[in-house]
Short mmCIF file of N, CA and C in Angstrom, two decimals:
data_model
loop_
_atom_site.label_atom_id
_atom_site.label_comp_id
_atom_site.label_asym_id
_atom_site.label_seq_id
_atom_site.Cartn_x
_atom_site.Cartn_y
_atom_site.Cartn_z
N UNK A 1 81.28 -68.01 165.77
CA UNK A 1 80.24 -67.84 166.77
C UNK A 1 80.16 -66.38 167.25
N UNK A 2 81.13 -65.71 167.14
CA UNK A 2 81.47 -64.32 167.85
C UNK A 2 80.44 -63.50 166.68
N UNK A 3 80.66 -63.50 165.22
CA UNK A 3 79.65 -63.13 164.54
C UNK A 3 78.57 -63.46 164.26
N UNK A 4 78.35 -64.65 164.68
CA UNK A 4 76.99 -65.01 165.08
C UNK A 4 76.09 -64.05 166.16
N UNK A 5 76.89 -64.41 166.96
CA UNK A 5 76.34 -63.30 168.18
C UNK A 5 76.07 -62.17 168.30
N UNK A 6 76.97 -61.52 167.23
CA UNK A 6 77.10 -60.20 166.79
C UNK A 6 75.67 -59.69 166.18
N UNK A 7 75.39 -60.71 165.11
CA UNK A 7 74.15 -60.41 164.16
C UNK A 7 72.86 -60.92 164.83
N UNK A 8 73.12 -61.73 165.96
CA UNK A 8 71.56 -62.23 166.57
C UNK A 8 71.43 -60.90 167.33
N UNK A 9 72.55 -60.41 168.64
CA UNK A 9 72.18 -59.61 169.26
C UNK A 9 71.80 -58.07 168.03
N UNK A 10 72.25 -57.73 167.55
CA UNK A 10 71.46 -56.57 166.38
C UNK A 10 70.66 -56.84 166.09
N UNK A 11 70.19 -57.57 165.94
CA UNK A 11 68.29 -58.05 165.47
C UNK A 11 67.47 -57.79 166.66
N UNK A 12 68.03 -58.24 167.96
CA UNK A 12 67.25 -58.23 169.18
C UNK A 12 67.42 -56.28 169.48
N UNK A 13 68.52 -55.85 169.26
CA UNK A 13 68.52 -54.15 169.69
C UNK A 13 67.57 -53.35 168.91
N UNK A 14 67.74 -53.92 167.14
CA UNK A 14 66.50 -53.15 166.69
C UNK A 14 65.30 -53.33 166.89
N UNK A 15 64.92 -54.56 167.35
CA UNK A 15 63.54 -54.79 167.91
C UNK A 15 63.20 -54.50 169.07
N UNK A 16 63.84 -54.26 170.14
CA UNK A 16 63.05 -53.53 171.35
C UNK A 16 63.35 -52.54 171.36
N UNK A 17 63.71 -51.53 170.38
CA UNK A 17 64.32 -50.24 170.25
C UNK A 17 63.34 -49.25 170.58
N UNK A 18 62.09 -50.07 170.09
CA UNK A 18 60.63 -48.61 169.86
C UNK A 18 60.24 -49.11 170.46
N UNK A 19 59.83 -50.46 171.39
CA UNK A 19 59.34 -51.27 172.10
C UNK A 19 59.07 -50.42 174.04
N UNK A 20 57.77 -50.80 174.37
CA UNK A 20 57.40 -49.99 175.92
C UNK A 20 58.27 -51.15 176.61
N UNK A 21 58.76 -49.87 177.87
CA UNK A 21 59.66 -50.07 178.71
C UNK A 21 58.54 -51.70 179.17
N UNK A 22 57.56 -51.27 179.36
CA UNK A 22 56.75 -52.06 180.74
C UNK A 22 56.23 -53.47 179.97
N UNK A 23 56.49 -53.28 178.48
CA UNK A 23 55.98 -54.75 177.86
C UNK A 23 57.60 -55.44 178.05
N UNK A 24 58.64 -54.55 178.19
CA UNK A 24 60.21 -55.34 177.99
C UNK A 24 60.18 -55.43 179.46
N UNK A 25 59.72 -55.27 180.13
CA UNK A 25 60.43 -55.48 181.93
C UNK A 25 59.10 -56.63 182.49
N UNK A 26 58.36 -56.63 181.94
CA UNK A 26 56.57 -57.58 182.36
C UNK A 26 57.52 -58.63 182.73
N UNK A 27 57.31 -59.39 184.12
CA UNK A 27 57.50 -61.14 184.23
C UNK A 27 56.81 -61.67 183.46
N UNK A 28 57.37 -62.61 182.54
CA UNK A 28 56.35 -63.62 182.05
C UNK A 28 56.94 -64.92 182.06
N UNK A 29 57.92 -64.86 183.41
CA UNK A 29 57.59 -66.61 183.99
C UNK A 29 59.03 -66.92 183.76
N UNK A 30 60.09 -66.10 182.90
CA UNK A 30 61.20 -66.60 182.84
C UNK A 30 62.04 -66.84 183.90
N UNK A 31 63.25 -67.73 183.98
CA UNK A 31 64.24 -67.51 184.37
C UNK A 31 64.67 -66.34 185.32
N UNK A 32 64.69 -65.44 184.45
CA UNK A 32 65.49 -64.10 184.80
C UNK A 32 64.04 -63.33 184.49
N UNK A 33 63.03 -63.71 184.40
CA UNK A 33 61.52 -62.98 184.41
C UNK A 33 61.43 -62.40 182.72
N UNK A 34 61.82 -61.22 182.74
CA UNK A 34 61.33 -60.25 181.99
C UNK A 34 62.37 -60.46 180.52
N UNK A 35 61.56 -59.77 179.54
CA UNK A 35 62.90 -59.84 178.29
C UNK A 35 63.75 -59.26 178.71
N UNK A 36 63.37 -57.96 178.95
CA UNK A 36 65.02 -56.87 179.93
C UNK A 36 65.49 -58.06 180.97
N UNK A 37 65.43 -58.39 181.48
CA UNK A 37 66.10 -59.14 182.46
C UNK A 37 66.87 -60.65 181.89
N UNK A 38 66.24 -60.90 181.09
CA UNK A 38 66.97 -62.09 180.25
C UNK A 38 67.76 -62.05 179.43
N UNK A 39 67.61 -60.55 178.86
CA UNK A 39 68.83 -59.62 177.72
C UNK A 39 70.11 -59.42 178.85
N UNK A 40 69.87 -58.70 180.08
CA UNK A 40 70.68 -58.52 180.54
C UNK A 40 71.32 -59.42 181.54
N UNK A 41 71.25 -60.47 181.39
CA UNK A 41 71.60 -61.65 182.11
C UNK A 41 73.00 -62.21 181.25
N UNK A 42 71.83 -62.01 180.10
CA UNK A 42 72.94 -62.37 178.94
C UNK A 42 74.27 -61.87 178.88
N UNK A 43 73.92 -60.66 178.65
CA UNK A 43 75.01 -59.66 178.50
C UNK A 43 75.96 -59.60 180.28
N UNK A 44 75.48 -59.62 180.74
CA UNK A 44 76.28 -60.11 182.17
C UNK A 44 76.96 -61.80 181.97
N UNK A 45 76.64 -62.12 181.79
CA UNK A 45 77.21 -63.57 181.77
C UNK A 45 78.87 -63.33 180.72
N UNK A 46 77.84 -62.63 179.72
CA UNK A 46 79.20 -62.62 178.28
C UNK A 46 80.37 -61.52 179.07
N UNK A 47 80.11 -60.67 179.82
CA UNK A 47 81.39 -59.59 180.44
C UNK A 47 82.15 -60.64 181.13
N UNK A 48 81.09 -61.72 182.23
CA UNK A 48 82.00 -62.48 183.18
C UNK A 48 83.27 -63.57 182.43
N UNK A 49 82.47 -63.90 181.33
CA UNK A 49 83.02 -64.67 180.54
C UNK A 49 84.46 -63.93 179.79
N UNK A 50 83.86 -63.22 179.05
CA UNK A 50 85.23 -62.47 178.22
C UNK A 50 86.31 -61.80 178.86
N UNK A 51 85.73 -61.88 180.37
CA UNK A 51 87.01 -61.01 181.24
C UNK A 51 87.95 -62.37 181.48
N UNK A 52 87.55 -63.42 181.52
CA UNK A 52 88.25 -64.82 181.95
C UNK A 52 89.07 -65.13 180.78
N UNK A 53 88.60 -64.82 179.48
CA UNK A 53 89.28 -64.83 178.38
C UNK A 53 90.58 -63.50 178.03
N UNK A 54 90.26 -62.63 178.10
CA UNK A 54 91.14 -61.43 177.62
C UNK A 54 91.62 -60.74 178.72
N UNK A 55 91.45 -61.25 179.72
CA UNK A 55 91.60 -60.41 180.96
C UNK A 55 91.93 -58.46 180.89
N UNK A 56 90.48 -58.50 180.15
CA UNK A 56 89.51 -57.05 180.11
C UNK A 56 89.15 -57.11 181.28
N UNK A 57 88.43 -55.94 181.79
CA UNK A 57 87.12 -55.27 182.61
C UNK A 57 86.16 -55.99 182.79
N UNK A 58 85.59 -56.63 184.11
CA UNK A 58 84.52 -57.93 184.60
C UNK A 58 83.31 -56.97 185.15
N UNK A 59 83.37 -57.40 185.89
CA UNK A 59 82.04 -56.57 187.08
C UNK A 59 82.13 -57.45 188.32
N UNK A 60 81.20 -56.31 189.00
CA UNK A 60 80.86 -56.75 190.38
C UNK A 60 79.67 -57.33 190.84
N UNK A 61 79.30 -56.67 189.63
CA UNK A 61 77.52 -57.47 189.90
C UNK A 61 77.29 -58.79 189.76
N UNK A 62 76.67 -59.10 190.61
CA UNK A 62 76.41 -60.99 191.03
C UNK A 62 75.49 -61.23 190.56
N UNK A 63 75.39 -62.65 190.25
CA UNK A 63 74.56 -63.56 189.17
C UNK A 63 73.20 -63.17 189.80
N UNK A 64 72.59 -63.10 191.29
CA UNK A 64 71.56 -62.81 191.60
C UNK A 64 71.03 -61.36 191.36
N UNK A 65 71.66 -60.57 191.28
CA UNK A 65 71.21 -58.84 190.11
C UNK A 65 71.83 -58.85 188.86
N UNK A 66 71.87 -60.15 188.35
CA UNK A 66 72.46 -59.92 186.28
C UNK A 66 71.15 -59.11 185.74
N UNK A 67 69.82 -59.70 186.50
CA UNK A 67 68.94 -59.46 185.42
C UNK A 67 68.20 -58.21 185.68
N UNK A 68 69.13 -56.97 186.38
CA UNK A 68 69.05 -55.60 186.32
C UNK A 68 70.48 -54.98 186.06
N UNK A 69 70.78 -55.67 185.37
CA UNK A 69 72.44 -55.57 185.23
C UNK A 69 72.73 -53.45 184.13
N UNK A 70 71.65 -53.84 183.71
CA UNK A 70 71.39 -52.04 183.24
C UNK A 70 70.08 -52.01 183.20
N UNK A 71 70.23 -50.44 183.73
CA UNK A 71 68.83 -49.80 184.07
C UNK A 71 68.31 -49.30 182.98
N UNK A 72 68.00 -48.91 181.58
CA UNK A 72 67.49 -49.10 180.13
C UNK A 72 67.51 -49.96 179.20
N UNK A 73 66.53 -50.16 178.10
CA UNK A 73 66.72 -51.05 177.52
C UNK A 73 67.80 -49.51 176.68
N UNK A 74 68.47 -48.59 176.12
CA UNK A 74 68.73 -47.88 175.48
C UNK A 74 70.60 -48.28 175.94
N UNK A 75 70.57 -48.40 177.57
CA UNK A 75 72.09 -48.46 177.94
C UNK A 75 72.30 -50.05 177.59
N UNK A 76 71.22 -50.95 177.95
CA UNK A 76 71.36 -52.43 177.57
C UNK A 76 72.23 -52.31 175.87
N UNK A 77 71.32 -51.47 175.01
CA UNK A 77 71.65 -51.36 173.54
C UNK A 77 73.17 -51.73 173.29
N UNK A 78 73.73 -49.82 174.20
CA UNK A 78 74.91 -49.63 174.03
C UNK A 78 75.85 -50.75 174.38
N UNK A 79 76.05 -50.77 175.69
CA UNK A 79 76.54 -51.95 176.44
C UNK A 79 76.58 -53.77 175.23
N UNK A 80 75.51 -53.29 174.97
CA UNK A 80 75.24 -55.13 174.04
C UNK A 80 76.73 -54.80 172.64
N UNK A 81 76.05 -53.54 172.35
CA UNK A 81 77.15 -53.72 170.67
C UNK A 81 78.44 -53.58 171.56
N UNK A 82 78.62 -52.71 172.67
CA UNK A 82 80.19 -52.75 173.21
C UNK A 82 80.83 -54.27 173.56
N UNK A 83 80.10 -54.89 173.69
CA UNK A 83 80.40 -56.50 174.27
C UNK A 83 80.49 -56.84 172.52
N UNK A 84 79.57 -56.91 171.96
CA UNK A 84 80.04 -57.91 170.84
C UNK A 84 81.25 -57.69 170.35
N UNK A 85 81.25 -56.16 170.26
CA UNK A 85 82.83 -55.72 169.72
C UNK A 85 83.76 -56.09 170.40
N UNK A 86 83.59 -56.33 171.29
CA UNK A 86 84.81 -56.41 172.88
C UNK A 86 84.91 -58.12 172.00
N UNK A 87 83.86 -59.22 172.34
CA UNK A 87 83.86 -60.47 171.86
C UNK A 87 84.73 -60.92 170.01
N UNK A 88 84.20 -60.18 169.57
CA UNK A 88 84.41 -60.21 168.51
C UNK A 88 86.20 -59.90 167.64
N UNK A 89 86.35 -59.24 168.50
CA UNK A 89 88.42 -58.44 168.81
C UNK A 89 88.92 -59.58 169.36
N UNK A 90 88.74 -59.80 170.22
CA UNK A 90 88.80 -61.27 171.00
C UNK A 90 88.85 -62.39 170.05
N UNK A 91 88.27 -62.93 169.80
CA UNK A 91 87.85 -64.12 168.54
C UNK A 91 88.21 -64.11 167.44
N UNK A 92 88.72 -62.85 166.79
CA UNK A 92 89.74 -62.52 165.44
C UNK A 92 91.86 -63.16 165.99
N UNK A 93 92.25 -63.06 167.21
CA UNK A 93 93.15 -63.38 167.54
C UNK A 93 93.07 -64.70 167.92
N UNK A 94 92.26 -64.96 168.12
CA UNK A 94 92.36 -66.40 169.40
C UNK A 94 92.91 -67.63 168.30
N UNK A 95 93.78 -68.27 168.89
CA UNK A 95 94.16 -69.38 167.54
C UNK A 95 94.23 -70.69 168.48
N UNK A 96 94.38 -71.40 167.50
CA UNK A 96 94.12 -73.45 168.44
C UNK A 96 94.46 -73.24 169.34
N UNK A 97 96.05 -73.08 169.92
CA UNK A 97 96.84 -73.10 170.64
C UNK A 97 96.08 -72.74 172.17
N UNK A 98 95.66 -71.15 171.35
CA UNK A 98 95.18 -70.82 173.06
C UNK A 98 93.73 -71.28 173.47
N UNK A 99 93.48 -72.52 173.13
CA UNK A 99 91.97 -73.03 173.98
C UNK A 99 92.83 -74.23 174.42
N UNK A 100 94.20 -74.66 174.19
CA UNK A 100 94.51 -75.56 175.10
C UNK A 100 95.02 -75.38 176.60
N UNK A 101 94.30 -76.19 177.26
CA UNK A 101 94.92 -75.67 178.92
C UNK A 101 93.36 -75.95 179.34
N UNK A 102 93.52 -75.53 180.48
CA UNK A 102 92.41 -74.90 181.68
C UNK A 102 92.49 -73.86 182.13
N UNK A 103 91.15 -73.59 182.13
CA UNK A 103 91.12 -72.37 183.14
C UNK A 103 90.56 -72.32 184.65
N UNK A 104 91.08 -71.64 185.67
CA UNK A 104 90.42 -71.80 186.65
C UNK A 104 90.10 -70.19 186.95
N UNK A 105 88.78 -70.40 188.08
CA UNK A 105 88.25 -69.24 188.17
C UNK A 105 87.42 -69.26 189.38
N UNK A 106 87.26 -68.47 190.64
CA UNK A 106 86.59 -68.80 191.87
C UNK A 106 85.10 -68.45 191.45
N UNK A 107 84.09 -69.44 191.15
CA UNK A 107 82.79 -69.04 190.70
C UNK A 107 81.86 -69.01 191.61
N UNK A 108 81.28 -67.70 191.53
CA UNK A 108 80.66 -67.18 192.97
C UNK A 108 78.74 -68.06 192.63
N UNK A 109 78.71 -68.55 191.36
CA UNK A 109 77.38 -69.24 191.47
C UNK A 109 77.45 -70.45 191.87
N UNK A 110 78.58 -71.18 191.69
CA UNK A 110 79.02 -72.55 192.62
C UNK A 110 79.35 -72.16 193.91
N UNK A 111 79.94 -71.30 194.26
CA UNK A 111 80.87 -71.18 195.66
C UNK A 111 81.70 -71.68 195.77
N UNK A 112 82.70 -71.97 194.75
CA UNK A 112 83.99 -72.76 195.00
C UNK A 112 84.82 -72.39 193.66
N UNK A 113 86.30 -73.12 193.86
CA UNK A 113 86.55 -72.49 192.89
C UNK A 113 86.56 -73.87 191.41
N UNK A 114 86.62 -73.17 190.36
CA UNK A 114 86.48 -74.16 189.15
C UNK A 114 87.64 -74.29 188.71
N UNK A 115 87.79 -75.73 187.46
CA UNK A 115 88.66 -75.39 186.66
C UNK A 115 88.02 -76.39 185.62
N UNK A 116 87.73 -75.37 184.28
CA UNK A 116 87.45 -76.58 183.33
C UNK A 116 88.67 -76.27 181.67
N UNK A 117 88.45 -76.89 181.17
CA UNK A 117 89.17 -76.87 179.84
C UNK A 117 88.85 -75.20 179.53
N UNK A 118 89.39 -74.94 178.62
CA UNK A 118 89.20 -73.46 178.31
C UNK A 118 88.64 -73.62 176.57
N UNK A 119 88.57 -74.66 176.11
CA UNK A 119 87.90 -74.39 174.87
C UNK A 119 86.28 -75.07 175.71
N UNK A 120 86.21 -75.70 176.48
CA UNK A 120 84.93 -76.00 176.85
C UNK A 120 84.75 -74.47 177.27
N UNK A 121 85.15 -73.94 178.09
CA UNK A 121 84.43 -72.34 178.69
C UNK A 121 84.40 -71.28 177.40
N UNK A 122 84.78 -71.43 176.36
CA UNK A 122 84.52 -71.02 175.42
C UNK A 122 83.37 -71.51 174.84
N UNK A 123 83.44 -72.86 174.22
CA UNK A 123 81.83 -73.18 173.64
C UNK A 123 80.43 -72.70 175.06
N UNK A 124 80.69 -72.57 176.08
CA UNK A 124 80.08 -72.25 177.21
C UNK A 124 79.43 -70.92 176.99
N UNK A 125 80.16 -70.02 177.01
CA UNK A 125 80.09 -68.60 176.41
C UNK A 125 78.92 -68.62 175.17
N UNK A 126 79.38 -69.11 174.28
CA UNK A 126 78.22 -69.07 173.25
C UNK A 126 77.09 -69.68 173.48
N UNK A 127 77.20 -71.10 173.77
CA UNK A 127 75.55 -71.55 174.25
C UNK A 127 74.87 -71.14 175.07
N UNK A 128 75.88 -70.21 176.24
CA UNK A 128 74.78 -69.71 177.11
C UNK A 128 74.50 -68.31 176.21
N UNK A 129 74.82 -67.65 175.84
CA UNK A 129 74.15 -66.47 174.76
C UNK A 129 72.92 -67.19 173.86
N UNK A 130 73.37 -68.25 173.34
CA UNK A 130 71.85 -68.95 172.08
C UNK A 130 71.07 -69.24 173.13
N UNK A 131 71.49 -69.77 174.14
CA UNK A 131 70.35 -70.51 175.54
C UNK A 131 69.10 -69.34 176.11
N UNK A 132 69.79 -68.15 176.25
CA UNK A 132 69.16 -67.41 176.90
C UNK A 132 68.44 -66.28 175.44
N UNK A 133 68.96 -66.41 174.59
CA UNK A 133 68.82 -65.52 173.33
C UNK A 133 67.38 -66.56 172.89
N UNK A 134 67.58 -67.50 172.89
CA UNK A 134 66.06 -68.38 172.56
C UNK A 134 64.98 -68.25 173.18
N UNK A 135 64.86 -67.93 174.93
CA UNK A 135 63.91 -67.40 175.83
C UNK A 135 63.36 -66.42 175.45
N UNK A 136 64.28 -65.56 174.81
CA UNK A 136 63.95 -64.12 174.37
C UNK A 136 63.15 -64.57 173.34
N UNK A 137 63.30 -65.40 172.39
CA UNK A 137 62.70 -65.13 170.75
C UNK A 137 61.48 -65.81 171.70
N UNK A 138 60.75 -66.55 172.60
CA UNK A 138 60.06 -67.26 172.82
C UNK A 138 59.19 -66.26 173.24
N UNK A 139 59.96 -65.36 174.45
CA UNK A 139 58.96 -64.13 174.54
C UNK A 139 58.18 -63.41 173.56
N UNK A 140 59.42 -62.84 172.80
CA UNK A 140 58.68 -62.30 172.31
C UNK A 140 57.73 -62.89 170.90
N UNK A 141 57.80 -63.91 170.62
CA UNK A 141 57.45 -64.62 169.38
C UNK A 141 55.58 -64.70 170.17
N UNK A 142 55.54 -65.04 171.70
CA UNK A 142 54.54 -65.03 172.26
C UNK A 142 53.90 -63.53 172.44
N UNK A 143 54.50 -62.54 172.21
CA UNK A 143 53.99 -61.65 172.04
C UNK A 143 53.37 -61.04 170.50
N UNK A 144 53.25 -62.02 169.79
CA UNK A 144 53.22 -61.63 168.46
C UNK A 144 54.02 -61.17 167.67
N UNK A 145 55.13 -60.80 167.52
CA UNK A 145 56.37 -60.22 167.26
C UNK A 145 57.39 -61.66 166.79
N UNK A 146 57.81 -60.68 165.61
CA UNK A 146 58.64 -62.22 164.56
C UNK A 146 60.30 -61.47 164.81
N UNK A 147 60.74 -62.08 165.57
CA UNK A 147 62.01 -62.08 165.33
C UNK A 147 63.11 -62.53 163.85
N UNK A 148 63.88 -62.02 163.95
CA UNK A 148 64.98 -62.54 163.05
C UNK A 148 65.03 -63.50 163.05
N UNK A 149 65.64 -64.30 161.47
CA UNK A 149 65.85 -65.61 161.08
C UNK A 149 66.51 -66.08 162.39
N UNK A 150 67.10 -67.17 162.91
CA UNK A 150 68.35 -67.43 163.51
C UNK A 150 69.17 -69.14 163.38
N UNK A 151 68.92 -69.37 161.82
CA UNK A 151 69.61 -70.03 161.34
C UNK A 151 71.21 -70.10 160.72
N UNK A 152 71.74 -70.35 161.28
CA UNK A 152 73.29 -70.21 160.96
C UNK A 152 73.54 -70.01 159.15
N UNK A 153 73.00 -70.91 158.61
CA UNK A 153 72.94 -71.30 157.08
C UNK A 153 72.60 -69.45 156.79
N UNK A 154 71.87 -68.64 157.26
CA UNK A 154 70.85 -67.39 156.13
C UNK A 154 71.76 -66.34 157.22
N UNK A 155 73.02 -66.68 158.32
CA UNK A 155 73.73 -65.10 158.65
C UNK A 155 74.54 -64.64 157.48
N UNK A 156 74.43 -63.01 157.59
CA UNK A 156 74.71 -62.49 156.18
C UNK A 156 76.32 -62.78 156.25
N UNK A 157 76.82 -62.74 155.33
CA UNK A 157 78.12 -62.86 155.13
C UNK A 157 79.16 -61.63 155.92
#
């Protein structure tokens, strides 16, 4: 899944690469409004997440400003391949063993604190990346614009 993620988010960086700031920031009704804002929701979610896992570097920024979580789509870029790599280092070590247990964690979008299985907050991690990565292809697919395959079966080897 970690290379999954890897190769969806690179499809999404080269495509808003040449792309106007003001067609990537437009509300068009999402969630988190804008593609910039739904990219970077994403990518906020995956830091909160992987810091719970590797106990790396989190943030401070709260779920209610994820979706200005960076001020370019150019720093979004950087920031995106630094996370997959960060994810991806992560997911080359991880073996059975360590998704058994729980994890707990004081979650400031509940207000309380959690504790769920830790291979569930793992599959968590990824579906919310495809969850919010699908809004995106929806945007922009409504904008005329063909995104990348994103069938598991055709990621390159």
């Amino acid at each position: 899944m970690a290379r999954y993620n890897a190769w969806q988010n690179d499809g999404l960086r080269r495509m808003i690469a040449d792309m106007d700031v003001d067609v990537l920031t437009k509300d068009r009704g999402a969630f988190f409004g804008s593609i910039m804002g739904t990219l970077n929701h994403a990518l906020w979610g995956d830091m909160i997440w992987i810091a719970r896992f590797d106990d790396g570097p989190a943030t401070d920024v709260h779920l209610r400003d994820s979706a200005d979580f960076t001020l370019t789509p150019a720093v979004w870029a950087a920031d995106r391949f630094r996370m997959d790599a960060r994810i991806s280092l992560w997911a080359e070590k991880v073996n059975a063993i360590d998704l058994v247990g729980d994890l707990s964690w004081a979650s400031a979008a509940a207000d309380r604190q959690v504790t769920k299985s830790k291979a569930l907050c793992v599959m968590q991690m990824f579906n919310h990346q495809t969850h919010h990565r699908g809004q995106v292809h929806a945007m922009l697919t409504a904008l005329g614009l063909k995104p990348n395959d994103t069938d598991l079966p055709f990621m390159p080897e």
